[in-house]
Amino acid sequence: MNPAHLRAFWQVAKAGGFSRAAAGARVSQPTLSAQVKALETRYGTPLFVRQGRAIRLTPAGRRLLDVAERFFALADEAEAAIAGTAGPTRLFLTVAADGPAPALAVLKAMRADRPDLGFSLSVGNSEDVARRLLAYEADVGILAKAIADPRLTLVPLKRDRLVAFAPSGHALAKRKRLRLAEAAAGPVILRERGSVTRERFEAALAAAGLPLGPAVEVATREGVAEAVAAGFGLGLVFESEFGPDPRFAKLGFADADLDVGEYIACLADRRGQPALAAFFDTARAVFPSD
């Protein structure tokens, strides 16, 4: 197998696309495409399913990515041993998270020590994060759901809590706090099923014996914010993700503590890889008291 072709495949799989991989590797996209195509042609096996600009790994691609990860991790360790250094000579991470803020805080701290750090970050709900990890589409994830799967290692990162938010001119905006029953009465904007914000809110209503009133479902965090701004109802968000926005007022819950745990996760058999170990160690330093 041509090592250059294998590296091209690895870079594209890690970056999640040919354009991003080419930019990160500082080579032309046609060069990477030709190298990956040569690898697929040599073995008569497609490694990616191409859907416009989007790609996803085939089963053969997922198997090869696992081998390529171990191969290049060992190559880095070999270079480090020869150079007499303690760590890998390059660092690139594919991160999946259910919210950008914690992941970016960790990556910023890592880059302070490793200016050569490269990364790609995808944001989805907790089930999306777990799926990407299990499909070898992400190296490490941050998610607000303790998913029980023996293939994954989860380490507590921090605690957060759910808050509501309303348009700044809303009747509730000046109160700063509301009762759970008021939120349940709606209208309320909910994320899609699989979202921890929705699951935690619905669990709190069930525990309190409260029915859910009128609700609107919106698939993304940004979509929820725009629906709230348009006056369709109250929104729900993790408190750490409620950024400054003059359009909104944050509302805590006066009679319920809707706390949520955040976790770092990776495939259990990859936990010891230097890049992942660095991410876990940095995360504990960034969030030491949680």
XYZ file of C-alpha atoms in Angstrom:
290
model
C 0.000 0.000 0.000
C 1.266 3.446 -0.942
C 1.762 5.398 2.342
C 0.961 8.703 0.613
C -2.381 7.323 -0.560
C -3.158 6.020 2.926
C -2.301 9.404 4.446
C -4.563 11.168 1.933
C -7.442 8.871 2.877
C -6.746 9.450 6.591
C -6.674 13.229 6.193
C -9.978 13.297 4.286
C -11.689 10.945 6.742
C -10.481 12.970 9.727
C -11.478 16.307 8.235
C -14.858 15.066 7.035
C -14.392 16.320 3.488
C -11.900 16.815 0.673
C -11.890 20.633 0.797
C -11.248 20.828 4.538
C -8.606 18.111 4.326
C -6.816 19.917 1.491
C -6.831 23.187 3.440
C -5.512 21.490 6.565
C -2.830 19.553 4.711
C -1.932 22.553 2.519
C -2.233 20.589 -0.700
C -4.636 20.936 -3.590
C -7.986 19.194 -3.467
C -7.391 17.451 -6.845
C -4.186 15.963 -5.419
C -5.980 14.468 -2.432
C -8.871 13.269 -4.592
C -6.475 11.556 -7.004
C -4.607 9.842 -4.151
C -7.780 8.527 -2.564
C -9.109 7.416 -5.940
C -5.840 5.577 -6.593
C -6.227 3.728 -3.274
C -9.818 2.756 -4.061
C -8.878 1.652 -7.574
C -5.854 -0.353 -6.383
C -8.033 -2.491 -4.106
C -11.320 -2.238 -5.987
C -13.111 -1.007 -2.871
C -14.908 2.337 -2.386
C -13.873 4.022 0.845
C -16.255 6.993 0.764
C -19.828 7.548 -0.340
C -19.825 10.930 -2.054
C -23.030 12.980 -1.839
C -22.274 16.322 -3.463
C -19.725 17.975 -1.199
C -20.624 15.689 1.705
C -18.939 12.349 2.262
C -19.382 9.407 4.591
C -17.236 6.349 5.142
C -18.221 2.996 3.724
C -17.864 -0.066 6.012
C -14.463 -0.728 4.398
C -13.529 2.916 4.958
C -14.407 2.701 8.654
C -12.258 -0.392 9.060
C -9.358 1.223 7.231
C -9.659 4.431 9.283
C -9.230 2.463 12.498
C -6.047 0.879 11.116
C -4.796 4.204 9.748
C -5.319 5.879 13.145
C -3.156 3.268 14.841
C -0.596 3.350 12.040
C -0.052 7.109 12.169
C -0.157 7.186 15.980
C 2.692 4.651 16.001
C 4.527 6.639 13.333
C 4.294 9.739 15.533
C 5.567 7.809 18.538
C 8.475 6.507 16.467
C 9.391 10.033 15.373
C 9.101 11.249 18.961
C 11.373 8.460 20.179
C 14.008 9.247 17.593
C 13.785 12.976 18.294
C 13.906 12.394 22.041
C 10.590 14.179 22.623
C 7.742 13.053 24.834
C 4.798 13.706 22.543
C 3.633 13.357 18.965
C 5.102 15.610 16.290
C 1.707 16.615 14.873
C -1.749 16.933 16.297
C -5.094 16.942 14.494
C -8.381 16.148 16.195
C -11.866 15.593 14.868
C -14.244 16.690 17.614
C -17.996 16.164 17.848
C -19.990 18.061 20.487
C -23.568 18.819 21.404
C -22.596 22.452 21.900
C -19.550 24.406 20.700
C -18.602 26.289 23.895
C -16.980 23.524 26.030
C -15.168 21.967 23.064
C -13.760 25.308 21.904
C -12.602 26.130 25.447
C -10.604 22.902 25.569
C -9.218 23.314 22.051
C -8.164 26.896 22.799
C -6.227 25.717 25.854
C -4.607 22.925 23.832
C -3.533 25.326 21.112
C -1.781 27.494 23.721
C 0.619 24.585 24.245
C 0.472 23.234 20.696
C 0.198 26.079 18.142
C 0.305 23.446 15.382
C -2.995 21.945 16.574
C -5.478 21.382 13.784
C -9.075 20.345 14.348
C -12.516 20.022 12.855
C -15.599 20.505 15.015
C -19.097 19.237 14.271
C -22.120 20.108 16.422
C -25.220 17.959 16.846
C -27.275 16.416 19.620
C -25.825 13.820 22.010
C -27.017 10.891 19.919
C -25.290 12.400 16.868
C -22.053 12.712 18.853
C -22.173 9.070 19.951
C -22.976 7.929 16.419
C -20.001 9.825 14.991
C -17.661 8.309 17.577
C -18.870 4.777 16.907
C -18.611 5.321 13.142
C -14.994 6.553 13.453
C -16.101 9.958 12.175
C -14.827 11.721 15.309
C -11.864 11.173 17.608
C -13.419 12.622 20.722
C -16.816 13.948 21.743
C -18.478 16.110 24.360
C -22.075 15.211 25.136
C -24.666 15.782 27.838
C -25.844 12.198 28.063
C -24.196 9.264 29.836
C -24.652 6.785 26.995
C -24.130 3.219 28.225
C -22.127 1.493 25.511
C -19.117 -0.709 26.310
C -17.389 0.537 23.162
C -17.221 4.053 24.594
C -15.249 5.564 27.464
C -17.031 8.466 29.179
C -15.425 10.789 31.731
C -17.405 13.489 33.596
C -16.446 16.968 32.410
C -18.696 19.482 34.148
C -22.191 20.182 35.391
C -24.643 22.488 33.675
C -28.327 23.248 34.014
C -31.267 23.975 31.780
C -32.739 27.477 31.710
C -35.549 29.054 29.730
C -35.313 32.216 27.694
C -37.873 34.625 26.311
C -37.902 37.727 24.091
C -36.639 40.712 26.076
C -40.048 42.370 25.783
C -41.948 39.308 27.030
C -44.150 39.642 30.132
C -41.902 37.152 31.982
C -38.640 38.876 31.052
C -38.516 41.160 34.113
C -39.104 38.328 36.588
C -35.819 36.487 35.961
C -37.364 33.230 37.249
C -40.463 31.192 36.452
C -42.148 28.091 37.743
C -41.933 24.807 35.882
C -45.707 24.776 35.440
C -45.536 28.131 33.648
C -43.034 26.761 31.166
C -45.064 23.563 30.730
C -48.184 25.579 29.922
C -46.363 26.817 26.828
C -46.048 27.633 24.161
C -42.499 26.284 24.298
C -39.933 25.635 21.560
C -38.440 22.129 21.811
C -35.428 20.607 20.102
C -35.732 17.379 18.120
C -35.999 14.011 19.868
C -32.524 12.854 20.895
C -31.688 16.307 22.242
C -30.742 16.312 25.936
C -32.394 19.707 26.474
C -35.710 18.208 25.397
C -35.215 14.947 27.308
C -34.284 16.753 30.537
C -37.260 19.127 30.311
C -39.738 16.353 29.540
C -38.322 14.242 32.383
C -38.801 17.143 34.808
C -42.408 17.577 33.667
C -43.071 13.853 34.083
C -41.562 13.840 37.590
C -43.752 16.798 38.559
C -46.867 15.303 36.951
C -47.219 18.264 34.608
C -48.664 17.927 31.085
C -46.916 19.670 28.225
C -48.957 22.401 26.615
C -48.567 23.829 23.103
C -45.117 23.125 21.675
C -43.152 23.722 18.498
C -40.275 21.463 17.416
C -37.168 23.036 15.852
C -34.127 20.946 14.968
C -31.204 23.217 15.840
C -30.148 25.473 18.716
C -29.949 28.427 16.328
C -33.416 27.603 15.010
C -34.834 27.597 18.536
C -33.361 31.058 19.153
C -34.902 32.456 15.967
C -38.285 30.915 16.792
C -38.193 32.522 20.245
C -37.181 35.864 18.731
C -40.146 35.584 16.364
C -42.495 35.177 19.325
C -43.484 31.520 18.984
C -42.782 30.684 22.638
C -40.159 30.126 25.326
C -36.867 28.447 24.476
C -34.700 26.046 26.484
C -30.924 26.019 26.534
C -27.958 25.021 28.695
C -27.047 27.967 30.886
C -23.403 27.909 29.721
C -24.598 28.354 26.133
C -26.820 31.352 26.810
C -24.620 34.066 25.367
C -25.163 37.823 25.399
C -27.990 38.704 23.042
C -30.131 41.823 23.608
C -33.105 40.059 22.034
C -33.474 37.621 24.936
C -33.896 37.446 28.705
C -32.732 34.384 30.657
C -35.219 32.759 33.032
C -34.171 30.346 35.738
C -36.579 27.850 37.267
C -37.789 28.815 40.737
C -39.011 25.359 41.762
C -36.825 22.925 39.804
C -33.099 22.336 39.362
C -32.762 20.997 35.838
C -29.119 20.020 36.152
C -27.308 18.159 33.371
C -23.940 16.415 33.281
C -21.442 16.934 30.450
C -19.049 14.131 29.503
C -15.978 13.632 27.353
C -16.182 10.457 25.299
C -14.088 8.432 22.899
C -13.837 4.862 21.712
C -12.561 2.784 24.631
C -9.772 1.155 22.625
C -8.430 4.570 21.551
C -8.385 6.228 24.985
C -4.606 5.858 25.332
C -3.707 7.578 22.065
C -1.501 10.636 22.767
C -3.773 13.173 21.071
C -6.846 11.929 22.935
C -4.967 11.765 26.226
C -3.942 15.398 25.688
C -7.569 16.392 25.086
C -8.790 14.618 28.242
C -5.968 16.099 30.372
C -6.590 19.608 29.045
C -10.330 19.311 29.624
C -9.762 18.446 33.269
C -7.492 21.499 33.601
C -10.036 23.805 31.925
C -12.927 22.533 34.075
C -11.149 21.597 37.337
C -13.998 22.097 39.784
C -16.765 20.304 37.913
